[in-house]
Amino acid sequence: RSFAVLDLIAARPCRVVDVMRDMGLPWATAHRTVKKLEKAQFLMLNPDTSHYEIGPRMWHLGSSYLANNKMLKAAISYLARDRDIRGVDVQVVERIGSYSVVIHAEKRQVQEISKAQYGYHIPLHAGSKGLVLLAYEPEDFISSYIAQQLEQLTPYTITDASALRERLAQIRADGFAQTEGDVQTFTGSIAAPVFGGKGAVVGCICFVYLKKLARDDAAIDELKEALLLMTHSLSVELGWHPGQS
């Protein structure tokens, strides 16, 4: 129950009454669980909003995970060597549950793009990073995910099951995903998978840019080439061999 409460509040800060309603718990149970998590510093109460948020002890656990993350280490090392990637926000992304989560972000452009920084998470059916991660999941996971009621973040977010399946098949054929306006109407992105030693996708790299850049075909082609080179190099470094996936 405590893990489920943490998952809920990580996705959406809320009150005890929201935990009670969303999880179908008695008031006393919801209140007791939240208070125990608060006492242990896994949750904290925001005095301005009266909503519970993830607490500092969760950061301690999460930072331990990131410190030992092989894909993240390889990506940071690659980005330190390659300063030619410009005009985008570079994101290192993993799937956590039903979300794509940015575990590292680097700003490689002058303009500010909201919701492109480290820590942001969005549903898997939105954005190039989410679509790439969803596309390479096993069929039973994809079927279960698509069977849910999918949130429409913008008018361009794909929520129709048939259309989404077609898009996922195209992504697997192309080896990358490119979207425009489906997370925020003024941004576009391109993402490609990173494979691990056993041939499974362990995450992805995503380039996020302002929508106007999508009109520059030459610039997009350069970004795509840089992205595919980066993800190929990272995959090989993690023990992947061409032909495994």
Short mmCIF file of C-alpha atoms in Angstrom, two decimals:
data_model
loop_
_atom_site.label_atom_id
_atom_site.label_comp_id
_atom_site.label_asym_id
_atom_site.label_seq_id
_atom_site.Cartn_x
_atom_site.Cartn_y
_atom_site.Cartn_z
CA ARG A 1 0.00 0.00 0.00
CA SER A 2 2.79 2.44 0.87
CA PHE A 3 4.43 1.89 -2.53
CA ALA A 4 1.12 2.52 -4.29
CA VAL A 5 0.68 5.78 -2.34
CA LEU A 6 4.19 6.88 -3.31
CA ASP A 7 3.47 6.10 -6.96
CA LEU A 8 0.25 8.10 -6.82
CA ILE A 9 1.81 11.16 -5.20
CA ALA A 10 4.89 11.03 -7.44
CA ALA A 11 2.57 11.35 -10.44
CA ARG A 12 0.33 13.97 -8.85
CA PRO A 13 0.78 15.74 -5.50
CA CYS A 14 -2.47 15.40 -3.58
CA ARG A 15 -4.30 15.46 -0.25
CA VAL A 16 -5.14 12.54 1.99
CA VAL A 17 -8.74 12.67 0.75
CA ASP A 18 -7.45 12.27 -2.83
CA VAL A 19 -5.41 9.22 -1.81
CA MET A 20 -8.52 7.79 -0.15
CA ARG A 21 -10.67 8.30 -3.25
CA ASP A 22 -8.14 7.30 -5.90
CA MET A 23 -7.10 4.11 -4.10
CA GLY A 24 -10.49 3.22 -2.63
CA LEU A 25 -9.15 3.17 0.94
CA PRO A 26 -10.93 3.94 4.20
CA TRP A 27 -10.07 7.41 5.53
CA ALA A 28 -8.23 6.03 8.57
CA THR A 29 -6.07 3.73 6.41
CA ALA A 30 -5.17 6.46 3.91
CA HIS A 31 -4.39 8.94 6.69
CA ARG A 32 -2.26 6.46 8.65
CA THR A 33 -0.28 5.42 5.56
CA VAL A 34 0.42 9.00 4.46
CA LYS A 35 1.44 10.07 7.97
CA LYS A 36 3.86 7.16 8.34
CA LEU A 37 5.46 8.05 5.00
CA GLU A 38 5.67 11.70 6.03
CA LYS A 39 7.32 10.80 9.34
CA ALA A 40 9.93 8.73 7.49
CA GLN A 41 10.51 11.69 5.07
CA PHE A 42 9.33 9.76 2.04
CA LEU A 43 6.55 12.36 1.75
CA MET A 44 6.36 16.01 2.73
CA LEU A 45 3.41 18.38 3.14
CA ASN A 46 3.56 21.56 1.09
CA PRO A 47 2.21 24.25 3.47
CA ASP A 48 1.23 26.54 0.58
CA THR A 49 -0.97 24.00 -1.19
CA SER A 50 -1.82 21.52 1.62
CA HIS A 51 -0.86 18.77 -0.83
CA TYR A 52 1.59 15.97 -0.10
CA GLU A 53 4.66 15.74 -2.33
CA ILE A 54 7.62 13.38 -2.62
CA GLY A 55 10.01 13.93 0.27
CA PRO A 56 13.81 14.14 0.59
CA ARG A 57 14.33 10.48 1.49
CA MET A 58 13.00 9.49 -1.90
CA TRP A 59 15.68 11.70 -3.45
CA HIS A 60 18.28 9.80 -1.41
CA LEU A 61 17.06 6.49 -2.83
CA GLY A 62 16.73 7.87 -6.35
CA SER A 63 20.19 9.40 -6.37
CA SER A 64 21.66 6.04 -5.35
CA TYR A 65 19.95 4.48 -8.36
CA LEU A 66 21.27 7.15 -10.74
CA ALA A 67 24.79 6.85 -9.37
CA ASN A 68 24.88 3.24 -10.57
CA ASN A 69 22.97 3.70 -13.83
CA LYS A 70 25.17 2.42 -16.68
CA MET A 71 23.21 4.06 -19.48
CA LEU A 72 23.30 7.43 -17.71
CA LYS A 73 27.05 7.21 -17.08
CA ALA A 74 27.70 6.35 -20.73
CA ALA A 75 25.42 9.15 -21.99
CA ILE A 76 27.00 11.83 -19.79
CA SER A 77 30.46 10.73 -20.92
CA TYR A 78 29.37 10.88 -24.57
CA LEU A 79 27.85 14.35 -24.20
CA ALA A 80 31.00 15.63 -22.49
CA ARG A 81 33.02 14.63 -25.55
CA ASP A 82 30.54 15.75 -28.21
CA ARG A 83 29.78 19.48 -28.15
CA ASP A 84 28.44 19.53 -31.73
CA ILE A 85 24.86 18.73 -30.67
CA ARG A 86 23.24 22.17 -30.54
CA GLY A 87 19.83 23.83 -30.82
CA VAL A 88 18.04 21.26 -28.63
CA ASP A 89 17.55 20.12 -25.08
CA VAL A 90 19.13 16.66 -24.77
CA GLN A 91 17.32 14.19 -22.52
CA VAL A 92 18.34 10.78 -21.20
CA VAL A 93 15.09 8.92 -20.57
CA GLU A 94 13.87 5.68 -19.00
CA ARG A 95 10.49 4.03 -18.67
CA ILE A 96 9.23 3.94 -15.10
CA GLY A 97 5.82 2.29 -14.96
CA SER A 98 3.53 3.96 -17.49
CA TYR A 99 5.69 7.07 -17.87
CA SER A 100 8.79 8.20 -19.70
CA VAL A 101 10.99 9.88 -17.10
CA VAL A 102 13.87 12.28 -17.81
CA ILE A 103 16.79 11.13 -15.66
CA HIS A 104 19.26 13.65 -17.13
CA ALA A 105 18.88 16.79 -19.26
CA GLU A 106 21.33 19.17 -20.90
CA LYS A 107 20.39 22.48 -22.45
CA ARG A 108 22.07 22.95 -25.82
CA GLN A 109 20.11 25.98 -27.02
CA VAL A 110 19.44 29.58 -26.07
CA GLN A 111 15.65 29.44 -25.81
CA GLU A 112 13.92 28.13 -22.71
CA ILE A 113 11.63 25.11 -23.14
CA SER A 114 9.36 24.39 -20.20
CA LYS A 115 8.89 20.81 -18.96
CA ALA A 116 12.08 19.63 -20.69
CA GLN A 117 14.22 19.50 -17.57
CA TYR A 118 15.41 16.63 -15.40
CA GLY A 119 12.67 14.86 -13.47
CA TYR A 120 9.72 15.50 -15.79
CA HIS A 121 7.57 12.52 -16.67
CA ILE A 122 4.82 12.12 -19.26
CA PRO A 123 2.57 9.22 -20.33
CA LEU A 124 4.18 6.76 -22.73
CA HIS A 125 1.78 7.50 -25.60
CA ALA A 126 2.88 11.16 -25.76
CA GLY A 127 6.14 12.60 -27.07
CA SER A 128 8.79 10.86 -29.14
CA LYS A 129 10.56 9.51 -26.04
CA GLY A 130 7.44 7.85 -24.67
CA LEU A 131 6.46 6.40 -28.04
CA VAL A 132 9.92 4.93 -28.58
CA LEU A 133 9.94 3.30 -25.16
CA LEU A 134 6.41 1.95 -25.65
CA ALA A 135 7.15 0.66 -29.16
CA TYR A 136 9.86 -1.70 -27.96
CA GLU A 137 7.95 -3.15 -25.01
CA PRO A 138 6.56 -6.72 -25.18
CA GLU A 139 3.16 -7.10 -26.83
CA ASP A 140 1.36 -7.90 -23.57
CA PHE A 141 2.56 -4.63 -22.03
CA ILE A 142 1.54 -2.64 -25.12
CA SER A 143 -1.92 -4.23 -25.19
CA SER A 144 -2.46 -3.55 -21.50
CA TYR A 145 -1.32 0.05 -21.86
CA ILE A 146 -3.44 0.80 -24.92
CA ALA A 147 -6.51 -0.69 -23.22
CA GLN A 148 -6.45 2.18 -20.71
CA GLN A 149 -8.17 5.52 -21.23
CA LEU A 150 -5.31 7.55 -22.69
CA GLU A 151 -4.87 11.17 -21.66
CA GLN A 152 -4.86 13.76 -24.45
CA LEU A 153 -2.22 16.34 -23.55
CA THR A 154 -2.83 18.44 -26.68
CA PRO A 155 -5.08 18.08 -29.76
CA TYR A 156 -2.16 16.27 -31.44
CA THR A 157 -1.70 13.52 -28.84
CA ILE A 158 -2.58 10.11 -30.28
CA THR A 159 -5.21 8.42 -28.11
CA ASP A 160 -6.93 6.15 -30.67
CA ALA A 161 -5.77 2.55 -30.15
CA SER A 162 -5.57 1.64 -33.85
CA ALA A 163 -3.70 4.81 -34.79
CA LEU A 164 -1.31 4.31 -31.87
CA ARG A 165 -0.54 0.73 -32.91
CA GLU A 166 0.22 1.90 -36.45
CA ARG A 167 2.53 4.57 -35.10
CA LEU A 168 4.39 2.09 -32.88
CA ALA A 169 4.90 -0.28 -35.80
CA GLN A 170 6.31 2.57 -37.90
CA ILE A 171 8.70 3.53 -35.09
CA ARG A 172 10.05 -0.01 -34.89
CA ALA A 173 10.54 0.00 -38.66
CA ASP A 174 12.28 3.39 -38.66
CA GLY A 175 14.31 2.93 -35.48
CA PHE A 176 13.30 6.34 -34.13
CA ALA A 177 10.27 8.52 -33.41
CA GLN A 178 9.59 12.15 -34.29
CA THR A 179 6.62 14.12 -32.96
CA GLU A 180 5.36 17.67 -33.09
CA GLY A 181 3.00 19.43 -30.71
CA ASP A 182 1.70 16.33 -28.92
CA VAL A 183 3.17 17.20 -25.48
CA GLN A 184 3.30 20.99 -25.78
CA THR A 185 1.92 22.66 -28.88
CA PHE A 186 5.04 24.80 -29.37
CA THR A 187 7.64 22.00 -29.24
CA GLY A 188 8.76 19.02 -31.27
CA SER A 189 11.10 16.16 -30.47
CA ILE A 190 12.96 13.19 -31.88
CA ALA A 191 14.02 10.12 -29.92
CA ALA A 192 15.81 6.82 -30.53
CA PRO A 193 16.21 3.72 -28.35
CA VAL A 194 19.30 2.62 -26.45
CA PHE A 195 19.78 -1.15 -26.29
CA GLY A 196 21.49 -3.14 -23.55
CA GLY A 197 23.71 -6.19 -23.73
CA LYS A 198 20.79 -8.62 -23.98
CA GLY A 199 19.16 -6.73 -26.86
CA ALA A 200 16.35 -5.14 -24.84
CA VAL A 201 15.74 -1.40 -24.80
CA VAL A 202 17.10 0.12 -21.59
CA GLY A 203 16.08 3.72 -22.33
CA CYS A 204 16.29 6.35 -25.02
CA ILE A 205 17.87 9.65 -25.95
CA CYS A 206 15.53 12.49 -26.89
CA PHE A 207 16.20 15.85 -28.53
CA VAL A 208 13.54 18.48 -27.73
CA TYR A 209 13.32 21.67 -29.77
CA LEU A 210 11.02 24.58 -30.51
CA LYS A 211 8.41 23.80 -33.15
CA LYS A 212 9.81 26.30 -35.65
CA LEU A 213 12.97 24.19 -35.98
CA ALA A 214 10.87 21.37 -37.46
CA ARG A 215 10.41 23.54 -40.57
CA ASP A 216 14.17 23.38 -41.23
CA ASP A 217 14.59 20.00 -42.97
CA ALA A 218 18.38 20.25 -43.12
CA ALA A 219 18.64 20.97 -39.38
CA ILE A 220 16.30 18.07 -38.53
CA ASP A 221 18.32 15.71 -40.74
CA GLU A 222 21.51 16.72 -38.92
CA LEU A 223 19.87 16.18 -35.55
CA LYS A 224 18.56 12.78 -36.62
CA GLU A 225 22.03 11.73 -37.77
CA ALA A 226 23.59 12.91 -34.50
CA LEU A 227 20.90 11.16 -32.45
CA LEU A 228 21.23 7.82 -34.24
CA LEU A 229 25.03 7.96 -33.97
CA MET A 230 24.77 8.69 -30.25
CA THR A 231 22.27 5.93 -29.49
CA HIS A 232 24.21 3.41 -31.59
CA SER A 233 27.45 4.28 -29.78
CA LEU A 234 25.80 4.05 -26.36
CA SER A 235 24.18 0.71 -27.21
CA VAL A 236 27.51 -0.76 -28.31
CA GLU A 237 29.17 0.55 -25.15
CA LEU A 238 26.48 -1.21 -23.10
CA GLY A 239 27.23 -4.54 -24.78
CA TRP A 240 24.68 -4.55 -27.62
CA HIS A 241 25.61 -5.98 -31.01
CA PRO A 242 23.91 -5.07 -34.30
CA GLY A 243 21.29 -7.66 -35.18
CA GLN A 244 20.30 -8.41 -31.57
CA SER A 245 17.20 -6.19 -31.57
#
